Amino acid sequence: MTELITALAVVFITAGVFLLIANHLSLSSIPFYLLAGLVAGQIVDEPALIELAQWGIAFLVFTFGFRTDFSSVESVIRDAETAAVTQILVVGPIAFGVASLVFGFGLENAVYFAIAATLSSTIVGARELEQEIRSNLVHGRLASSVHFFDDLLAIGLIVVLSAEQYTSTLVTSKIGYGVILLLIAFLVYRHGFPLLVRLSGDSDELVMMGSISILIAFLAGAELAGVSIVVGAFAAGIAIRGDDVSSLGVRNGIASIRDFFVAIFFVTLGALVAVPSPGVLVVAATLAALVLFVNPLVLMLSFVYEGYDARTAFLSSTSLNQVSELSLVIAIQAYLLGNISETLFDAIILSAAATMILTSVARRYEEPVYRSIVERLVAGRQTRKIDERSSVADDLRNHVVIVGYGRQGRRLVETCERLDRGYVVMENDPVLWDDMRAECRDYVFGDAMSSSPWEKARVAEAELVISTVDHHPVSEAILEVDTDADVILRSETSEDARVLLEAGATYVAVPNILAGEHLEELVDGTRTGETDLHALQEKHADHLDTLERYGFGTRVE
């Protein structure tokens, strides 16, 4: 216990120093956590580091289960399943063959190599796609769904590979214990956790304490059953996953301590990186190449084949090019059981650290890579898909281009049809394509950040472009479209809205935030006499006239 406490102290002291440097340079914290681990690894013994890594991963897996949005995953799970299965069937055998034929690994070690090459990291992927996932963008949902599929597969592998001996009786019993834990988790999710919320009344503290108790109970159950605590942690996350505001207190409480375990995981990962021998470097480099290039290529081609536009497929796949933290759990578990060679173990640790750092850096260059390489390679196929799934009248002129067919997009379509105003809807979510085809006169299935959909939408002849998407890169791409049409955008913050207005937007809507700030300015202005109410009235009337000119300010009974 003393060694564990000492290791924890060293981890957080070094993490704190390197995090200060990352914040000062405004860079991602992940590479600096890994660098901090390299320093901590010179002080802390390996057994303590491995134990810390397992507990850090276990809690993070708990948050994965808790934060899983079944409704969001469900909307693209079939496509994600297809892509993930394709990835496993293509990359898995390639990696297994490389491990066996090139490096001469035995059956067990080749399996561990293939697992590390195939599964992707939820921690890094979710952190890098946090904004996209929160904005419910298609490539964020696709990547999250593949992560969810990979996590389920990894949990199953952890259960099977935790057997000390691979006899049918022992493996079957391990699988049975894992299934029982998950079934209990779904029962608690459906009945137990809602009962806990009702009994706790309005006390978020009681709900939080009950949730932690559920986590401890599942961890104890996993230990008792002889399976990895990671399996128990994942089941506990599923058990307390809330679908409504009743779980908001738990969500905030867990989010507040999640970074604590993120730091533990990445620092201990960096600390486990040993000075590599030439053999370890070759194995690690090969594994990293499979993860960084072969994996994304297979996933991108699979998504394109399923009908997604090239940009969505590319961005989804580039979020899945890291060695999974659950692959590390499998490797650590095998290392403790003596089932994996030290060379392969060190190579998996090194390639995991390398791919996680490279992913954080590569995110800055995704758009240039897509525009300069990927878009040119798949331009013909991309246009064909857009043509097949789009319908725009040849004589459409002076129309409105509506980007996004969510709730706001549907309301705009209803308004256009009520006013007999021409419009084109642009959407790239296959889940919405059937609805769009059935409910809209003119529509384009494509990504607003690509050029082909805009040509199909006849934007050169449009009078107005309205975006219902509040994702800043999308808004910037819309402002770069070659058109004389006025552009109305959405933004999450007033700061972004000002930037977009300076970049050429006609109007930027900031729901709630902009309205609140505007009211505060009016109150302060009238109090100090700086605001001329008569001029304000005239300005507001001009704004209403602009909306009425486009037909959106007129109420039709």
Coordinates of C-alpha atoms in Angstrom, one line a residue:
M1 CA 0.0 0.0 0.0
T2 CA 2.9 2.4 0.8
E3 CA 4.4 1.8 -2.6
L4 CA 1.0 2.5 -4.3
I5 CA 0.6 5.8 -2.3
T6 CA 4.2 6.8 -3.2
A7 CA 3.6 6.0 -6.9
L8 CA 0.4 8.1 -6.8
A9 CA 2.2 11.0 -5.3
V10 CA 5.0 10.9 -7.9
V11 CA 2.4 10.6 -10.7
F12 CA 0.5 13.7 -9.7
I13 CA 3.5 15.8 -8.9
T14 CA 5.1 15.1 -12.4
A15 CA 1.7 15.4 -14.1
G16 CA 1.1 18.8 -12.4
V17 CA 4.4 20.2 -13.6
F18 CA 3.9 19.1 -17.2
L19 CA 0.3 20.2 -17.3
L20 CA 1.4 23.7 -16.4
I21 CA 3.7 23.6 -19.4
A22 CA 0.8 22.3 -21.7
N23 CA -1.5 25.0 -20.5
H24 CA 1.1 27.7 -21.0
L25 CA 1.7 26.6 -24.6
S26 CA -2.1 26.0 -25.2
L27 CA -1.4 22.4 -26.3
S28 CA -3.2 19.1 -25.7
S29 CA -2.5 17.7 -22.3
I30 CA -2.2 14.0 -23.5
P31 CA 1.4 14.2 -24.9
F32 CA 2.5 16.1 -21.8
Y33 CA 1.0 13.5 -19.5
L34 CA 2.9 10.8 -21.4
L35 CA 6.1 12.8 -21.0
A36 CA 5.4 13.2 -17.3
G37 CA 5.1 9.4 -17.2
L38 CA 8.6 9.0 -18.8
V39 CA 10.0 11.0 -15.8
A40 CA 7.8 9.2 -13.2
G41 CA 8.9 5.8 -14.6
Q42 CA 12.4 6.5 -13.5
I43 CA 11.3 6.7 -9.9
V44 CA 8.3 4.3 -9.5
D45 CA 8.6 0.5 -9.7
E46 CA 6.8 -1.3 -12.5
P47 CA 4.4 -3.4 -10.2
A48 CA 3.0 -0.3 -8.7
L49 CA 2.6 1.4 -12.1
I50 CA 0.8 -1.6 -13.5
E51 CA -1.7 -1.6 -10.6
L52 CA -2.3 2.1 -11.0
A53 CA -2.8 1.7 -14.7
Q54 CA -5.4 -1.0 -14.2
W55 CA -7.4 1.1 -11.7
G56 CA -7.1 4.2 -13.8
I57 CA -8.4 2.3 -16.9
A58 CA -11.2 0.6 -14.8
F59 CA -12.6 3.9 -13.7
L60 CA -12.4 5.4 -17.2
V61 CA -14.2 2.3 -18.6
F62 CA -16.9 3.0 -15.9
T63 CA -17.3 6.5 -17.3
F64 CA -17.6 5.1 -20.9
G65 CA -20.5 2.9 -19.8
F66 CA -22.1 5.8 -17.9
R67 CA -21.8 8.3 -20.7
T68 CA -23.0 5.9 -23.5
D69 CA -25.9 7.5 -25.3
F70 CA -27.9 4.6 -26.6
S71 CA -30.2 6.7 -28.8
S72 CA -27.2 8.4 -30.5
V73 CA -25.4 5.1 -31.0
E74 CA -28.5 3.4 -32.2
S75 CA -29.0 5.8 -35.1
V76 CA -25.8 4.7 -36.8
I77 CA -25.0 1.4 -35.0
R78 CA -25.8 -0.8 -38.0
D79 CA -23.3 1.1 -40.2
A80 CA -20.8 1.2 -37.4
E81 CA -21.2 -2.5 -36.9
T82 CA -20.5 -3.2 -40.5
A83 CA -17.4 -1.0 -40.6
A84 CA -16.1 -2.4 -37.3
V85 CA -16.7 -6.0 -38.4
T86 CA -15.0 -5.3 -41.8
Q87 CA -12.0 -3.8 -39.9
I88 CA -11.7 -6.9 -37.7
L89 CA -12.0 -9.3 -40.7
V90 CA -9.4 -7.4 -42.7
V91 CA -7.0 -5.9 -40.3
G92 CA -7.1 -8.7 -37.8
P93 CA -5.8 -11.4 -40.2
I94 CA -3.2 -9.0 -41.7
A95 CA -1.8 -8.3 -38.3
F96 CA -1.9 -11.9 -37.2
G97 CA 0.0 -12.9 -40.4
V98 CA 2.6 -10.2 -39.9
A99 CA 3.1 -11.3 -36.3
S100 CA 3.4 -15.0 -37.2
L101 CA 5.3 -14.8 -40.5
V102 CA 7.5 -11.7 -40.1
F103 CA 8.2 -11.7 -36.4
G104 CA 7.9 -15.4 -35.7
F105 CA 5.5 -15.0 -32.8
G106 CA 3.6 -18.0 -31.5
L107 CA -0.2 -18.3 -31.7
E108 CA -0.9 -16.5 -28.3
N109 CA 1.5 -13.6 -29.0
A110 CA 0.2 -13.2 -32.6
V111 CA -3.4 -13.0 -31.2
Y112 CA -2.3 -10.2 -28.7
F113 CA -0.5 -8.4 -31.6
A114 CA -3.7 -8.6 -33.8
I115 CA -5.9 -7.3 -30.9
A116 CA -3.6 -4.3 -30.3
A117 CA -3.7 -3.6 -34.1
T118 CA -7.4 -3.7 -34.4
L119 CA -9.1 -2.1 -31.4
S120 CA -9.1 1.7 -31.0
S121 CA -8.9 4.0 -28.0
T122 CA -12.1 5.5 -26.6
I123 CA -10.3 7.8 -24.2
V124 CA -8.3 9.6 -27.0
G125 CA -11.0 9.4 -29.6
A126 CA -13.7 10.8 -27.3
R127 CA -11.5 13.6 -26.1
E128 CA -10.5 14.6 -29.6
L129 CA -14.1 14.4 -30.8
E130 CA -15.7 16.0 -27.8
Q131 CA -17.1 19.0 -29.7
E132 CA -18.4 16.9 -32.6
I133 CA -20.0 14.4 -30.3
R134 CA -21.7 17.1 -28.3
S135 CA -22.9 18.8 -31.5
N136 CA -24.3 15.4 -32.7
L137 CA -22.3 15.5 -35.9
V138 CA -22.4 12.4 -38.0
H139 CA -18.7 11.5 -38.0
G140 CA -18.7 12.0 -34.2
R141 CA -21.6 9.5 -33.8
L142 CA -20.0 7.0 -36.2
A143 CA -16.7 7.1 -34.3
S144 CA -18.5 6.8 -31.0
S145 CA -20.4 3.8 -32.3
V146 CA -17.3 2.0 -33.5
H147 CA -15.6 2.8 -30.1
F148 CA -18.7 1.3 -28.4
F149 CA -18.4 -1.9 -30.6
D150 CA -14.7 -2.1 -29.9
D151 CA -15.2 -1.7 -26.2
L152 CA -17.8 -4.5 -26.1
L153 CA -15.5 -6.8 -28.1
A154 CA -12.6 -5.9 -25.8
I155 CA -14.6 -6.6 -22.7
G156 CA -15.5 -10.1 -24.1
L157 CA -11.8 -10.7 -24.9
I158 CA -10.7 -9.6 -21.4
V159 CA -13.2 -12.1 -20.0
V160 CA -12.0 -15.0 -22.1
L161 CA -8.2 -14.2 -21.9
S162 CA -8.4 -13.8 -18.1
A163 CA -8.5 -17.6 -17.8
E164 CA -5.3 -18.9 -16.4
Q165 CA -5.7 -22.0 -18.6
Y166 CA -7.7 -22.1 -21.8
T167 CA -9.8 -25.1 -21.0
S168 CA -13.4 -25.2 -22.2
T169 CA -14.8 -25.4 -18.7
L170 CA -12.7 -22.4 -17.4
V171 CA -13.3 -20.2 -20.4
T172 CA -17.1 -20.9 -20.4
S173 CA -17.3 -20.1 -16.7
K174 CA -15.5 -16.8 -17.2
I175 CA -17.8 -15.9 -20.1
G176 CA -20.8 -16.8 -18.0
Y177 CA -19.7 -14.6 -15.1
G178 CA -19.2 -11.7 -17.5
V179 CA -22.6 -12.1 -19.0
I180 CA -24.2 -12.3 -15.6
L181 CA -22.5 -9.0 -14.6
L182 CA -23.9 -7.3 -17.7
L183 CA -27.4 -8.7 -17.2
I184 CA -27.4 -7.5 -13.6
A185 CA -26.2 -4.1 -14.9
F186 CA -29.2 -3.8 -17.3
L187 CA -31.6 -4.8 -14.6
V188 CA -30.2 -2.1 -12.3
Y189 CA -30.3 0.3 -15.2
R190 CA -34.0 -0.4 -15.9
H191 CA -35.3 -0.8 -12.3
G192 CA -32.7 -0.3 -9.5
F193 CA -31.2 3.1 -10.5
P194 CA -34.6 4.8 -11.1
L195 CA -35.7 3.5 -7.7
L196 CA -32.5 5.0 -6.1
V197 CA -33.2 8.3 -7.7
R198 CA -36.8 8.3 -6.5
L199 CA -35.8 7.4 -2.9
S200 CA -33.1 10.1 -2.9
G201 CA -35.6 12.9 -3.7
D202 CA -33.8 16.0 -4.7
S203 CA -30.4 15.1 -3.1
D204 CA -27.7 14.8 -5.7
E205 CA -25.3 13.8 -3.0
L206 CA -27.4 10.7 -2.1
V207 CA -27.6 9.7 -5.8
M208 CA -23.9 10.1 -6.1
M209 CA -23.1 8.0 -3.0
G210 CA -25.5 5.3 -4.3
S211 CA -23.8 5.3 -7.7
I212 CA -20.4 4.9 -6.1
S213 CA -21.8 2.1 -4.0
I214 CA -23.1 0.4 -7.2
L215 CA -19.6 0.8 -8.7
I216 CA -17.9 -0.8 -5.7
A217 CA -20.4 -3.7 -5.6
F218 CA -19.7 -4.5 -9.3
L219 CA -16.0 -4.3 -8.8
A220 CA -16.3 -6.6 -5.8
G221 CA -18.5 -9.0 -7.9
A222 CA -15.8 -9.0 -10.7
E223 CA -13.1 -9.8 -8.1
L224 CA -15.2 -12.6 -6.6
A225 CA -16.0 -14.1 -10.0
G226 CA -12.3 -14.0 -10.9
V227 CA -12.7 -11.7 -13.9
S228 CA -11.0 -8.3 -14.6
I229 CA -12.2 -5.3 -12.6
V230 CA -12.5 -3.5 -15.9
V231 CA -15.5 -5.8 -16.7
G232 CA -17.2 -4.9 -13.4
A233 CA -16.5 -1.2 -14.0
F234 CA -18.1 -1.2 -17.4
A235 CA -21.1 -3.0 -16.1
A236 CA -21.4 -0.5 -13.3
G237 CA -21.3 2.4 -15.8
I238 CA -24.2 0.8 -17.8
A239 CA -26.1 0.2 -14.5
I240 CA -26.2 3.9 -13.5
R241 CA -26.5 5.4 -17.0
G242 CA -29.3 7.9 -16.7
D243 CA -31.5 9.1 -19.6
D244 CA -33.0 12.2 -18.0
V245 CA -32.2 15.2 -15.7
S246 CA -32.4 12.9 -12.7
S247 CA -28.8 11.7 -13.4
L248 CA -27.4 15.2 -14.0
G249 CA -25.9 15.4 -10.5
V250 CA -24.2 12.1 -11.0
R251 CA -23.0 13.1 -14.4
N252 CA -21.5 16.3 -13.1
G253 CA -19.9 14.5 -10.1
I254 CA -18.3 11.9 -12.2
A255 CA -17.1 14.4 -14.7
S256 CA -15.4 16.4 -11.9
I257 CA -13.2 13.4 -11.0
R258 CA -12.8 11.9 -14.4
D259 CA -9.7 14.0 -15.2
F260 CA -8.1 12.6 -12.0
F261 CA -8.2 9.1 -13.5
V262 CA -7.3 10.4 -17.0
A263 CA -4.1 11.7 -15.6
I264 CA -3.4 8.4 -13.8
F265 CA -3.9 6.5 -17.0
F266 CA -1.7 8.6 -19.3
V267 CA 1.1 9.2 -16.8
T268 CA 1.3 5.5 -15.9
L269 CA 1.2 4.6 -19.6
G270 CA 4.2 6.9 -20.2
A271 CA 5.9 5.5 -17.2
L272 CA 5.6 1.9 -18.5
V273 CA 7.5 2.9 -21.7
A274 CA 10.9 1.3 -21.4
V275 CA 14.1 2.1 -23.3
P276 CA 13.4 0.0 -26.4
S277 CA 15.7 -2.5 -27.9
P278 CA 16.0 -2.6 -31.8
G279 CA 13.6 -5.6 -31.8
V280 CA 11.0 -3.8 -29.8
L281 CA 11.3 -0.7 -32.0
V282 CA 10.7 -2.7 -35.2
V283 CA 7.6 -4.5 -33.7
A284 CA 6.3 -1.2 -32.2
A285 CA 6.8 0.6 -35.5
T286 CA 5.0 -2.1 -37.5
L287 CA 2.1 -2.1 -35.0
A288 CA 1.9 1.7 -35.1
A289 CA 1.8 1.6 -39.0
L290 CA -1.1 -0.8 -39.0
V291 CA -3.0 1.3 -36.5
L292 CA -2.2 4.7 -38.1
F293 CA -2.7 3.8 -41.7
V294 CA -4.3 0.4 -42.4
N295 CA -7.0 0.7 -39.8
P296 CA -8.3 4.2 -41.0
L297 CA -8.1 3.2 -44.6
V298 CA -10.2 0.1 -44.2
L299 CA -12.8 2.0 -42.1
M300 CA -12.9 4.9 -44.5
L301 CA -13.5 2.7 -47.5
S302 CA -16.2 0.8 -45.5
F303 CA -18.0 4.0 -44.6
V304 CA -17.8 5.3 -48.2
Y305 CA -19.2 2.0 -49.5
E306 CA -22.1 2.3 -47.1
G307 CA -23.0 5.6 -48.6
Y308 CA -21.4 8.2 -46.4
D309 CA -19.6 11.1 -48.1
A310 CA -15.9 11.0 -48.2
R311 CA -15.2 13.7 -45.7
T312 CA -17.5 12.1 -43.0
A313 CA -15.8 8.7 -43.7
F314 CA -12.3 10.3 -43.5
L315 CA -13.0 12.2 -40.2
S316 CA -14.6 9.1 -38.6
S317 CA -11.7 6.9 -39.5
T318 CA -9.0 9.3 -38.4
S319 CA -10.5 9.3 -34.9
L320 CA -10.0 5.5 -34.7
N321 CA -6.2 5.3 -35.2
Q322 CA -4.8 4.7 -31.7
V323 CA -4.0 1.5 -29.8
S324 CA -6.9 1.0 -27.4
E325 CA -6.5 1.4 -23.6
L326 CA -8.4 -1.9 -23.4
S327 CA -5.7 -3.6 -25.5
L328 CA -3.4 -2.4 -22.8
V329 CA -5.6 -4.1 -20.2
I330 CA -5.4 -7.3 -22.2
A331 CA -1.6 -7.0 -22.5
I332 CA -1.1 -6.2 -18.8
Q333 CA -3.4 -9.1 -17.9
A334 CA -1.4 -11.4 -20.1
Y335 CA 1.9 -10.0 -18.7
L336 CA 0.9 -10.8 -15.2
L337 CA -0.1 -14.3 -16.2
G338 CA 3.1 -14.8 -18.1
N339 CA 1.3 -15.4 -21.4
I340 CA 2.9 -12.6 -23.5
S341 CA 6.6 -12.1 -24.4
E342 CA 8.3 -9.1 -22.9
T343 CA 9.3 -7.8 -26.4
L344 CA 5.7 -7.7 -27.5
F345 CA 4.5 -6.2 -24.2
D346 CA 7.0 -3.4 -24.4
A347 CA 6.1 -2.8 -28.1
I348 CA 2.4 -2.6 -27.4
I349 CA 3.1 0.0 -24.6
L350 CA 5.4 2.0 -26.9
S351 CA 3.1 2.0 -29.9
A352 CA 0.1 2.9 -27.7
A353 CA 2.0 6.0 -26.4
A354 CA 3.2 6.9 -29.9
T355 CA -0.2 6.6 -31.6
M356 CA -2.0 8.6 -28.8
I357 CA 0.5 11.4 -29.2
L358 CA 0.4 11.4 -33.0
T359 CA -3.4 11.5 -32.9
S360 CA -3.5 14.6 -30.8
V361 CA -1.0 16.3 -33.1
A362 CA -2.6 15.0 -36.4
R363 CA -6.0 16.5 -35.6
R364 CA -4.7 19.9 -36.6
Y365 CA -3.9 18.7 -40.1
E366 CA -7.0 16.7 -40.9
E367 CA -8.7 19.3 -43.1
P368 CA -5.6 20.1 -45.2
V369 CA -4.9 16.3 -45.7
Y370 CA -8.5 15.8 -46.7
R371 CA -8.6 18.7 -49.1
S372 CA -5.2 18.1 -50.7
I373 CA -5.3 14.2 -50.9
V374 CA -8.5 12.4 -50.0
E375 CA -11.0 14.7 -51.7
R376 CA -9.0 14.5 -55.0
L377 CA -8.8 10.7 -54.8
V378 CA -12.5 10.1 -54.2
A379 CA -14.0 13.1 -55.9
G380 CA -15.7 11.1 -58.7
R381 CA -17.2 8.5 -56.4
Q382 CA -18.3 11.3 -54.0
T383 CA -20.1 13.2 -56.7
R384 CA -21.9 10.0 -57.9
K385 CA -23.2 9.3 -54.4
I386 CA -24.5 12.9 -54.1
D387 CA -26.2 12.6 -57.5
E388 CA -27.9 9.3 -56.6
R389 CA -29.3 10.6 -53.3
S390 CA -30.2 14.2 -54.3
S391 CA -33.1 15.8 -56.1
V392 CA -33.0 19.5 -57.2
A393 CA -35.2 21.1 -59.8
D394 CA -33.2 22.5 -62.8
D395 CA -35.2 25.8 -62.8
L396 CA -34.7 26.6 -59.1
R397 CA -33.7 30.2 -58.6
N398 CA -33.6 32.8 -55.8
H399 CA -34.1 29.9 -53.3
V400 CA -33.1 29.2 -49.7
V401 CA -30.4 26.7 -48.9
I402 CA -31.1 25.1 -45.5
V403 CA -28.1 23.3 -44.0
G404 CA -29.2 20.5 -41.6
Y405 CA -32.5 18.7 -41.4
G406 CA -32.9 18.5 -37.6
R407 CA -35.6 20.1 -35.6
Q408 CA -34.8 23.6 -36.8
G409 CA -34.3 22.5 -40.3
R410 CA -37.7 20.9 -40.4
R411 CA -39.3 24.1 -39.1
L412 CA -37.6 26.1 -41.8
V413 CA -38.8 23.7 -44.5
E414 CA -42.4 24.0 -43.1
T415 CA -42.1 27.8 -43.2
C416 CA -40.8 27.8 -46.8
E417 CA -43.6 25.5 -48.0
R418 CA -46.2 27.6 -46.2
L419 CA -44.9 30.7 -47.9
D420 CA -44.4 28.8 -51.2
R421 CA -40.7 29.7 -51.1
G422 CA -38.2 27.7 -53.0
Y423 CA -35.6 25.8 -50.9
V424 CA -33.0 23.1 -50.9
V425 CA -32.1 21.0 -47.8
M426 CA -28.5 19.8 -47.4
E427 CA -27.9 17.0 -45.0
N428 CA -25.3 14.2 -44.7
D429 CA -26.9 11.9 -42.1
P430 CA -28.1 8.7 -43.8
V431 CA -30.5 8.2 -40.8
L432 CA -32.4 11.3 -42.0
W433 CA -32.3 10.7 -45.8
D434 CA -35.5 8.7 -46.0
D435 CA -37.4 11.5 -44.1
M436 CA -35.8 14.2 -46.2
R437 CA -36.7 12.4 -49.4
A438 CA -40.3 11.9 -48.3
E439 CA -40.9 15.4 -46.9
C440 CA -38.8 17.8 -49.0
R441 CA -39.3 18.9 -52.6
D442 CA -35.6 19.6 -53.2
Y443 CA -32.7 18.1 -51.2
V444 CA -29.0 17.3 -51.4
F445 CA -27.4 14.4 -49.5
G446 CA -23.9 15.7 -48.8
D447 CA -21.5 17.3 -46.5
A448 CA -21.6 21.1 -46.2
M449 CA -17.8 21.2 -45.9
S450 CA -17.4 19.7 -49.4
S451 CA -17.7 21.6 -52.6
S452 CA -19.8 19.2 -54.7
P453 CA -23.1 19.4 -52.6
W454 CA -23.1 23.2 -52.9
E455 CA -22.9 22.9 -56.7
K456 CA -25.8 20.4 -56.6
A457 CA -27.8 22.8 -54.4
R458 CA -27.3 25.6 -57.0
V459 CA -26.0 27.9 -54.4
A460 CA -24.8 30.4 -57.1
E461 CA -28.5 31.1 -57.8
A462 CA -29.6 31.1 -54.2
E463 CA -30.7 34.2 -52.3
L464 CA -30.2 33.0 -48.8
V465 CA -28.2 30.3 -47.0
I466 CA -29.3 29.3 -43.5
S467 CA -27.3 26.9 -41.3
T468 CA -28.9 25.1 -38.4
V469 CA -25.6 23.6 -37.4
D470 CA -23.7 25.4 -34.6
H471 CA -20.3 23.8 -35.3
H472 CA -17.7 26.5 -36.0
P473 CA -15.7 24.7 -38.7
V474 CA -19.0 24.1 -40.6
S475 CA -19.9 27.8 -40.3
E476 CA -16.4 28.8 -41.6
A477 CA -16.7 26.4 -44.5
I478 CA -20.1 27.9 -45.5
L479 CA -18.6 31.4 -45.5
E480 CA -16.0 30.2 -48.0
V481 CA -18.7 29.1 -50.5
D482 CA -18.7 31.2 -53.7
T483 CA -22.1 32.8 -53.6
D484 CA -23.7 36.2 -53.4
A485 CA -26.4 34.9 -51.1
D486 CA -26.8 36.3 -47.6
V487 CA -25.7 33.8 -44.9
I488 CA -27.4 33.2 -41.6
L489 CA -25.4 31.0 -39.2
R490 CA -25.7 29.6 -35.6
S491 CA -23.1 29.7 -32.9
E492 CA -22.7 28.4 -29.4
T493 CA -21.1 31.6 -28.0
S494 CA -21.3 35.3 -28.7
E495 CA -17.5 35.4 -29.2
D496 CA -17.7 32.9 -32.1
A497 CA -20.7 34.9 -33.4
R498 CA -18.6 38.1 -33.6
V499 CA -15.8 36.2 -35.4
L500 CA -18.3 34.9 -38.0
L501 CA -19.9 38.3 -38.5
E502 CA -16.5 39.8 -39.1
A503 CA -15.8 36.9 -41.6
G504 CA -18.9 37.9 -43.7
A505 CA -22.0 36.4 -42.1
T506 CA -25.1 38.5 -42.5
Y507 CA -26.6 37.3 -39.2
V508 CA -25.5 34.8 -36.5
A509 CA -28.0 33.4 -34.1
V510 CA -26.8 32.5 -30.6
P511 CA -29.7 30.7 -28.8
N512 CA -30.1 31.8 -25.2
I513 CA -26.6 33.2 -24.6
L514 CA -26.8 36.0 -27.2
A515 CA -30.3 36.9 -26.0
G516 CA -29.2 37.1 -22.4
E517 CA -26.2 39.2 -23.2
H518 CA -28.3 41.5 -25.4
L519 CA -30.8 42.1 -22.6
E520 CA -28.0 42.9 -20.1
E521 CA -26.6 45.4 -22.6
L522 CA -30.0 47.0 -23.0
V523 CA -30.5 47.3 -19.2
D524 CA -27.0 48.8 -18.7
G525 CA -27.4 51.1 -21.7
T526 CA -30.7 52.5 -20.6
R527 CA -29.5 52.9 -17.0
T528 CA -26.4 54.9 -18.1
G529 CA -28.2 56.7 -20.9
E530 CA -25.8 55.3 -23.5
T531 CA -28.6 53.5 -25.4
D532 CA -31.0 55.5 -27.5
L533 CA -34.3 53.7 -27.3
H534 CA -35.6 55.4 -30.4
A535 CA -32.6 54.4 -32.5
L536 CA -32.8 50.9 -31.0
Q537 CA -36.4 50.6 -32.1
E538 CA -35.5 51.7 -35.7
K539 CA -32.6 49.2 -35.8
H540 CA -34.9 46.4 -34.6
A541 CA -37.5 47.4 -37.2
D542 CA -34.9 47.2 -40.0
H543 CA -33.9 43.7 -38.8
L544 CA -37.6 42.6 -38.9
D545 CA -37.9 44.1 -42.4
T546 CA -34.9 42.0 -43.5
L547 CA -36.5 38.8 -42.2
E548 CA -39.8 39.7 -43.8
R549 CA -38.0 40.3 -47.1
Y550 CA -36.9 36.7 -47.0
G551 CA -40.4 35.6 -45.9
F552 CA -39.4 34.4 -42.4
G553 CA -40.7 37.3 -40.4
T554 CA -44.3 37.1 -41.7
R555 CA -46.9 35.3 -39.7
V556 CA -49.4 33.5 -41.9
E557 CA -52.7 32.5 -40.2

